[in-house]
mmCIF file of C-alpha atoms and ligand atoms in Angstrom:
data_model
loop_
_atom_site.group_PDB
_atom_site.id
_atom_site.type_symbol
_atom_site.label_atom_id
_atom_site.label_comp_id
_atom_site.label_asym_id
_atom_site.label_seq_id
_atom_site.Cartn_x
_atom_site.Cartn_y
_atom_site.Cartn_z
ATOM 1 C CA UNK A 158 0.000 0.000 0.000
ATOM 2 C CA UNK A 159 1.654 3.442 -1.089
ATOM 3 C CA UNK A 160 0.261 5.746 1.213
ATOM 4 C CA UNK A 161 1.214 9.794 -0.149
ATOM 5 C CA UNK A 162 3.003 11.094 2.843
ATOM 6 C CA UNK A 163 1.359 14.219 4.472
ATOM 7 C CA UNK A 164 3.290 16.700 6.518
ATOM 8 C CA UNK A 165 1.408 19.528 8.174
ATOM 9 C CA UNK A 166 2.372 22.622 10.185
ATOM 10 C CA UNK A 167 0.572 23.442 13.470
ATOM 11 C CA UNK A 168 0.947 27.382 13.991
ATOM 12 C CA UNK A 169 -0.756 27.120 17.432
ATOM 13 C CA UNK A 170 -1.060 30.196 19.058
ATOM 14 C CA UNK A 171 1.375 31.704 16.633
ATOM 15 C CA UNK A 172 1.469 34.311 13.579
ATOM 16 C CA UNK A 173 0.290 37.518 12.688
ATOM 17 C CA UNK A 174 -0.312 39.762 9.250
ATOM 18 C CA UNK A 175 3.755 39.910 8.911
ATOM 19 C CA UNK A 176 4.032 35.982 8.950
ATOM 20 C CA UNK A 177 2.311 35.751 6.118
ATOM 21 C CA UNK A 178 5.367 35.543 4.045
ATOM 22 C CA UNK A 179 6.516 32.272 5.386
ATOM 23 C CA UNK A 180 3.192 30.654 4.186
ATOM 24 C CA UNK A 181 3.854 31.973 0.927
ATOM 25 C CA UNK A 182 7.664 30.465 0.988
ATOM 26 C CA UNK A 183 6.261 26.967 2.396
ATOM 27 C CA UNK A 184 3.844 27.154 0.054
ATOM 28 C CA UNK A 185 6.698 27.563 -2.686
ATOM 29 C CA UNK A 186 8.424 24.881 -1.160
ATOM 30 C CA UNK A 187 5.541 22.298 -0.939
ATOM 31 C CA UNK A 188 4.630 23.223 -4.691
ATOM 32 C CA UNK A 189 8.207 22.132 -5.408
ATOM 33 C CA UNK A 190 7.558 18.512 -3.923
ATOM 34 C CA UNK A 191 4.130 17.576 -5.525
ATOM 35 C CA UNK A 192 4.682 14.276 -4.188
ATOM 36 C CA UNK A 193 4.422 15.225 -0.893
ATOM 37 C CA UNK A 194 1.015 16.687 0.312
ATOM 38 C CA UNK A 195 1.620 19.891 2.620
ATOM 39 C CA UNK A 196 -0.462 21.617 5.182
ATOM 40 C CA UNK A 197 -0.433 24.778 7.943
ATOM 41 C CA UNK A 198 -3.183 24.675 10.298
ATOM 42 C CA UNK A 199 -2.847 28.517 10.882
ATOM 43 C CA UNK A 200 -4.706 30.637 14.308
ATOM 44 C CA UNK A 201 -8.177 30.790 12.523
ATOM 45 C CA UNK A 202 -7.840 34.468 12.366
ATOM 46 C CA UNK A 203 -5.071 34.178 9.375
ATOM 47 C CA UNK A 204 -7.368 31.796 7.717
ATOM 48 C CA UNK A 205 -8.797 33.726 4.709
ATOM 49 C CA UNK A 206 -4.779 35.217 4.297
ATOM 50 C CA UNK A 207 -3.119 32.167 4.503
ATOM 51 C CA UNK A 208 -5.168 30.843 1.700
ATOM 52 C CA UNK A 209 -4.322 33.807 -0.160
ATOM 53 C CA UNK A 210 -0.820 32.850 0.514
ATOM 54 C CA UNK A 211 -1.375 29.222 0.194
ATOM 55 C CA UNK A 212 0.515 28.033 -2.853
ATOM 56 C CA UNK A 213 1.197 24.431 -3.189
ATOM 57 C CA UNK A 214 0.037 24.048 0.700
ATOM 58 C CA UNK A 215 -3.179 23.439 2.026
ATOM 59 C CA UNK A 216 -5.171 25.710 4.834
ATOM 60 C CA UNK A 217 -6.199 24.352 7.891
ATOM 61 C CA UNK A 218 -7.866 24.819 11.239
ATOM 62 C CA UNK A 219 -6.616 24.259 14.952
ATOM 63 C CA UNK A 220 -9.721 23.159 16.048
ATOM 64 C CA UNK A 221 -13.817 23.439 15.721
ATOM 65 C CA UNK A 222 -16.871 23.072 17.921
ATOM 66 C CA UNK A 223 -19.098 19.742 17.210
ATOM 67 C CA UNK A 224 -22.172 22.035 16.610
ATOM 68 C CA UNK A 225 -22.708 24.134 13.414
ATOM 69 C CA UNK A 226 -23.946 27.449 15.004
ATOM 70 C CA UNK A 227 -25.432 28.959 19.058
ATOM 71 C CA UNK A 228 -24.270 30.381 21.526
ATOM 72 C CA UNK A 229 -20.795 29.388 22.153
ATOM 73 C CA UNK A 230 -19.146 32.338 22.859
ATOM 74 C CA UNK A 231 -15.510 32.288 21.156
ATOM 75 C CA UNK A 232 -16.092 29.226 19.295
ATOM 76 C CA UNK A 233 -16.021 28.123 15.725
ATOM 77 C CA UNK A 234 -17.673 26.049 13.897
ATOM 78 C CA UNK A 235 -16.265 24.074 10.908
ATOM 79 C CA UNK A 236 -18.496 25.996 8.406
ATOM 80 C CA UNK A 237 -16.908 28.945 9.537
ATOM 81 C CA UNK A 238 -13.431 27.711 9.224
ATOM 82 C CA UNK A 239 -14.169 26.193 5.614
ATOM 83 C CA UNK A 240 -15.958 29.609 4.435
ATOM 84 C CA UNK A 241 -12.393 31.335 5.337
ATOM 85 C CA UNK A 242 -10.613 29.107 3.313
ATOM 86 C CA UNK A 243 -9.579 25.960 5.615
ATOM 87 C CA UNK A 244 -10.008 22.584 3.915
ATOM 88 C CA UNK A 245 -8.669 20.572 6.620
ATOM 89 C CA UNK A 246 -8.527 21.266 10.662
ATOM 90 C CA UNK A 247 -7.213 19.247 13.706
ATOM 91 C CA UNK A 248 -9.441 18.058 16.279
ATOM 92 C CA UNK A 249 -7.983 16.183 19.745
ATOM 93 C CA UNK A 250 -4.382 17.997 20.036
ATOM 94 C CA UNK A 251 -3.365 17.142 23.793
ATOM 95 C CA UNK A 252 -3.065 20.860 24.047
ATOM 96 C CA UNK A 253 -6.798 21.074 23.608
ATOM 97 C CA UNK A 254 -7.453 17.928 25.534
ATOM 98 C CA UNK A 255 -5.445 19.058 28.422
ATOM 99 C CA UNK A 256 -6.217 22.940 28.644
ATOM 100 C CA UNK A 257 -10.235 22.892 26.947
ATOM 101 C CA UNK A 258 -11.099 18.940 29.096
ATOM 102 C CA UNK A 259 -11.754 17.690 25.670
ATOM 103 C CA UNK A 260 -13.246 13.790 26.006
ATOM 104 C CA UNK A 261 -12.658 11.127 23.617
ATOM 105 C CA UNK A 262 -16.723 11.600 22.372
ATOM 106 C CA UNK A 263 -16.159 15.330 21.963
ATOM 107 C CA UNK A 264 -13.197 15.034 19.568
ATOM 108 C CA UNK A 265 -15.317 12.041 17.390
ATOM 109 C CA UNK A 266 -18.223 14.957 17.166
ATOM 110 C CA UNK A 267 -15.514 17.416 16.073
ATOM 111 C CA UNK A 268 -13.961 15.135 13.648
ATOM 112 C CA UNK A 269 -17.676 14.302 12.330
ATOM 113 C CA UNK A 270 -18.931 17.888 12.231
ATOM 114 C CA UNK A 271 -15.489 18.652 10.069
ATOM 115 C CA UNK A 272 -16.411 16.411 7.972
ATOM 116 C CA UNK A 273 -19.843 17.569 7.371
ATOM 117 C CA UNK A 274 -18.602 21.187 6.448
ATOM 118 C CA UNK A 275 -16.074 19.829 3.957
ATOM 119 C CA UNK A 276 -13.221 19.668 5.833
ATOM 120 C CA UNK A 277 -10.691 16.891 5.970
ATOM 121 C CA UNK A 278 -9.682 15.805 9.414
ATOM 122 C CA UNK A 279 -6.034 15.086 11.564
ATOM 123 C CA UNK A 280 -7.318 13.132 14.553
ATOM 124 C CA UNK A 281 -4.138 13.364 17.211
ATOM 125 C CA UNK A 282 -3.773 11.163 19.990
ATOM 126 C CA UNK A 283 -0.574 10.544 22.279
ATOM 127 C CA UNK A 284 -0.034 9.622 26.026
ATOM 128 C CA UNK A 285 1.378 11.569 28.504
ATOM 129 C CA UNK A 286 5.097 10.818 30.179
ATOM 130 C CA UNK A 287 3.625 9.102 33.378
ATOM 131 C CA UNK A 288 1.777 6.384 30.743
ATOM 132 C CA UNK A 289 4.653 6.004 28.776
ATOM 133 C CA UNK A 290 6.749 5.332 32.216
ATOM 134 C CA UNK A 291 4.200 2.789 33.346
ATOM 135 C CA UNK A 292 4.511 0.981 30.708
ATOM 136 C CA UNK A 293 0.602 1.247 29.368
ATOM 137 C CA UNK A 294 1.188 3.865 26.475
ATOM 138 C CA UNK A 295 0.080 0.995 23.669
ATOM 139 C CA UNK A 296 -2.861 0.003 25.422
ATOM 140 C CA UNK A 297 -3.555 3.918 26.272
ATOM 141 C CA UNK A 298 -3.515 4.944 22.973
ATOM 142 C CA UNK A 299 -5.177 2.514 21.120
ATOM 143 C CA UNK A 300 -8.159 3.131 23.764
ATOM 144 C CA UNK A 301 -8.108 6.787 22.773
ATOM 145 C CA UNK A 302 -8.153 6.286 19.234
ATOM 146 C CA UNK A 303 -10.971 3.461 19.327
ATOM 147 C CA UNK A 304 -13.108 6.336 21.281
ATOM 148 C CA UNK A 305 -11.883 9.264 19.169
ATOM 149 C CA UNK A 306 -12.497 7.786 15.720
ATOM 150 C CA UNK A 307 -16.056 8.604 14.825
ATOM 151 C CA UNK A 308 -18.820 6.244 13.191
ATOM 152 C CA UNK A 309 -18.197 6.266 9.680
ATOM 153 C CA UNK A 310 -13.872 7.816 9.550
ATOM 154 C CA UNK A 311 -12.783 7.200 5.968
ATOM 155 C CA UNK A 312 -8.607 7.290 4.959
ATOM 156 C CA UNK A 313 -10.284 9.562 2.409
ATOM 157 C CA UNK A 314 -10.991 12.266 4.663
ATOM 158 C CA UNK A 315 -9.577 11.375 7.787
ATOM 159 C CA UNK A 316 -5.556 10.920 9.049
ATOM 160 C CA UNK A 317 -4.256 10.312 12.556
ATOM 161 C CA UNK A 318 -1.332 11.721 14.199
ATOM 162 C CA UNK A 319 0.267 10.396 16.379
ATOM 163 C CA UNK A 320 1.771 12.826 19.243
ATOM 164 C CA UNK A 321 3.124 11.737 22.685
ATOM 165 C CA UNK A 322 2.438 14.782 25.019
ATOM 166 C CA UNK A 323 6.003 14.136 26.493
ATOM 167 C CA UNK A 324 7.420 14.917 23.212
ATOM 168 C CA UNK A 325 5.731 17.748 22.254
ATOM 169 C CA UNK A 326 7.834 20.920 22.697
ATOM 170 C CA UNK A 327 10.323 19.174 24.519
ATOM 171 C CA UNK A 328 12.664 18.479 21.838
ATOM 172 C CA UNK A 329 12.552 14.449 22.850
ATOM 173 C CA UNK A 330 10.975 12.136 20.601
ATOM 174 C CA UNK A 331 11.048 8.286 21.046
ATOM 175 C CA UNK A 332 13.109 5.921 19.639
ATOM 176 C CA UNK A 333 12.583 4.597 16.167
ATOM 177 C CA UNK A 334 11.784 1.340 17.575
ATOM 178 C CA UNK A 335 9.185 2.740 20.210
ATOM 179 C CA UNK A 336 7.796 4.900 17.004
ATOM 180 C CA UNK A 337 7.438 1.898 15.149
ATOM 181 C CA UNK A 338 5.723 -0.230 17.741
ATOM 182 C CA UNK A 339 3.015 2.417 18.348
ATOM 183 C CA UNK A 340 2.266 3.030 14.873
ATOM 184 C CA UNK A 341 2.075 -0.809 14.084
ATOM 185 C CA UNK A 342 -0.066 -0.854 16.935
ATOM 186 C CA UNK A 343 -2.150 1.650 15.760
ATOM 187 C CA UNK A 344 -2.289 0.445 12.196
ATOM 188 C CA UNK A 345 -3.779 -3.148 13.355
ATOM 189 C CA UNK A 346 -6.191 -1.359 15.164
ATOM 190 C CA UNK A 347 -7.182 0.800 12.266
ATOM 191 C CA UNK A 348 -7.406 -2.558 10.115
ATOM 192 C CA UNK A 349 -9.100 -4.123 12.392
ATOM 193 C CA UNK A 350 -11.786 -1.010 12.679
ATOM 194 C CA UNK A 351 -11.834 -0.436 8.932
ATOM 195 C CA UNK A 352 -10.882 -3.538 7.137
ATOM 196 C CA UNK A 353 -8.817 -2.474 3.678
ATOM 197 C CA UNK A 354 -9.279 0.906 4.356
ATOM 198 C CA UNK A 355 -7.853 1.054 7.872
ATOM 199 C CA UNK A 356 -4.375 -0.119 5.259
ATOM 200 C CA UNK A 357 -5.102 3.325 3.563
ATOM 201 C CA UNK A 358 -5.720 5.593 6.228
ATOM 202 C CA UNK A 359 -2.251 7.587 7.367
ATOM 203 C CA UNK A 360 -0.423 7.825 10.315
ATOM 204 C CA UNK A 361 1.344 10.893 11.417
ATOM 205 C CA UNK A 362 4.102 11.188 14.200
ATOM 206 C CA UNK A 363 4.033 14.402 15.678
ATOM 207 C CA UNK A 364 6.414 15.702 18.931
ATOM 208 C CA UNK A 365 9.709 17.867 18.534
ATOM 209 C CA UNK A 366 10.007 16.613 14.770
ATOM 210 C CA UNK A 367 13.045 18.803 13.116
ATOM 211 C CA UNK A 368 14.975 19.176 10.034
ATOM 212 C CA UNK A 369 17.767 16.872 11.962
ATOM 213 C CA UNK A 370 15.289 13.872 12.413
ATOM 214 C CA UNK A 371 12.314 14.174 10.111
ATOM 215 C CA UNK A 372 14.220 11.673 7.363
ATOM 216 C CA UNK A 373 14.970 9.136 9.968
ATOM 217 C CA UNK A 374 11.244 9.375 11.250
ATOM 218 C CA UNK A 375 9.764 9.166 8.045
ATOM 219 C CA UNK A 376 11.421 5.886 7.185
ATOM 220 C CA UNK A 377 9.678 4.110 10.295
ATOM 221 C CA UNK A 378 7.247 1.962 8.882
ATOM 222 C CA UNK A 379 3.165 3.089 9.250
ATOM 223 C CA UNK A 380 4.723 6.506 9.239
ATOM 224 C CA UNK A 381 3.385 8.482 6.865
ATOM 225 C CA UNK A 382 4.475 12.074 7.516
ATOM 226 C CA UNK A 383 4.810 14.527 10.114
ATOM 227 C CA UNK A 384 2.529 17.053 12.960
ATOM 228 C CA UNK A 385 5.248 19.561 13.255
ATOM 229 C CA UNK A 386 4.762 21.936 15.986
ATOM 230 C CA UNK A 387 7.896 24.871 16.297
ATOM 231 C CA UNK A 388 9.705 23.956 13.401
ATOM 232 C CA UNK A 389 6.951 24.494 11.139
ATOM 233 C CA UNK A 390 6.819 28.124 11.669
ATOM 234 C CA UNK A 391 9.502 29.190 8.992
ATOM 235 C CA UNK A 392 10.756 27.868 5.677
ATOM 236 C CA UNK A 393 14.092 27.369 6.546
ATOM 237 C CA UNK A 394 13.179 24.508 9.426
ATOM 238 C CA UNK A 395 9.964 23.350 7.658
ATOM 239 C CA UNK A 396 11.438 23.090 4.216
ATOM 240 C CA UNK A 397 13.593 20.394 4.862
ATOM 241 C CA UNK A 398 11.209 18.461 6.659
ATOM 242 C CA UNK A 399 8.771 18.476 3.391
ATOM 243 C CA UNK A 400 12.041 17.391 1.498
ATOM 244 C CA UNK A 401 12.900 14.890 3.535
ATOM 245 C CA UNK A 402 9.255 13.097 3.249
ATOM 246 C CA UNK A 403 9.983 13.792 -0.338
HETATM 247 P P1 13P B 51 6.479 20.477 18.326
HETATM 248 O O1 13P B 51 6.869 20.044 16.914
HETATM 249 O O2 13P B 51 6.747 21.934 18.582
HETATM 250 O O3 13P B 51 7.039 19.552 19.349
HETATM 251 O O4 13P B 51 4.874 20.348 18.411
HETATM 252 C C1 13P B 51 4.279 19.174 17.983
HETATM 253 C C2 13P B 51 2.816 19.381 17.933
HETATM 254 O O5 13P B 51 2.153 19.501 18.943
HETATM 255 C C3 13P B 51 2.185 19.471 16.606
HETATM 256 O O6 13P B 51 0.804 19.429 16.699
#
């Protein structure tokens, strides 16, 4: 199965009007490696520039609320985020799980209601450093993924990532061979979900992935690209990542 590898920038609570320039370079950059399908999920307020901007890159969102409109002050919806120009968004990022108490059944409503407005969907999950120390972070994860996928997840609109919280800023990430267990792991359970399709559906790893490690990561098997956090915010550290899934 030749999976096209997909490696997407997560802004987070970064980037203003004068950033826009970098979206244009990765853009450049990502229309230079066709092979290779390239994303920034970008604050929601640079939306409608960034797909200005966009060039060979796709827009996406951070986040949206399971519901299509009411009042949920400071929310957004994914209609909203498509109508700006998103045609993806993330849903489950630990960040949102930790800081917003997102459950396992809010983050399969988000991912469904994404889907309904058009938008194609990276579903993250990841354990935390105390799992991973007690030995449970297969078992953990697969039990957040088998409550996060939604009724219905397609490989054609729907990609996991992969991101253990303990990796995530902290410029650690796991061995190959603890990469490669967790992404078999989650690939049987996908399979086993999804039949065929669970084959086709991609896995991303995501957590401190740089322009030093990206080509080593992306030869671990069931990895199909990258969630790239801080290096993802300018061309010069995001470029080579896109080359190196290249
Ligand atoms: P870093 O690449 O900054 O570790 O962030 C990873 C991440 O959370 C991407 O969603």
């Amino acid at each position: 199965m030749v999976r096209r590898k997909l490696v997407v920038g997560n802004w987070k609570m970064n980037g203003l009007r004068a950033h826009l320039p970098q979206v244009a370079a990765i853009g450049a950059e990502a229309a230079s490696h066709p092979q290779v399908e390239v994303g920034l999920c970008v604050p929601a307020t640079l939306i409608s520039m960034a797909a200005e901007a966009r060039g060979g890159a796709f827009i996406g969102g951070q986040d949206c609320h399971a519901k299509t409109s009411g009042a949920h002050t400071g929310c957004l919806s994914a209609q909203m985020l498509k109508e700006a120009g998103a045609t993806w968004a993330i849903v489950g990022h630990s960040e949102r799980r930790a800081d917003h108490g997102e459950t396992d059944a809010d983050v399969a409503s988000k991912a469904l209601a994404a889907h309904a407005a058009g938008l194609k969907v990276i579903l993250c999950v990841g354990e935390s450093l105390e799992i991973r120390d007690s030995g449970e972070a297969v078992p953990f994860v697969l039990a957040q993924l088998e409550a996060s996928l939604p009724e219905g997840a397609a490989a054609e609109w729907l990609s996991i990532a992969y991101e253990p919280v303990w990796c995530i800023g902290t410029g650690r990430i796991p061995t190959m061979d603890q990469i490669a267990e967790m992404h078999s792991a989650i690939r049987a359970a996908l399979i086993k979900r999804l039949g065929k399709d669970g084959n086709a559906m991609r896995i991303l790893y995501g957590g401190s992935v740089n322009a030093a490690n990206a080509a080593e990561v992306f030869t671990v098997a069931d990895v199909d690209g990258g969630l790239v956090g801080g290096a993802s915010l300018k061309v010069e550290s995001f470029g080579p990542i896109i080359a190196a899934a290249a």
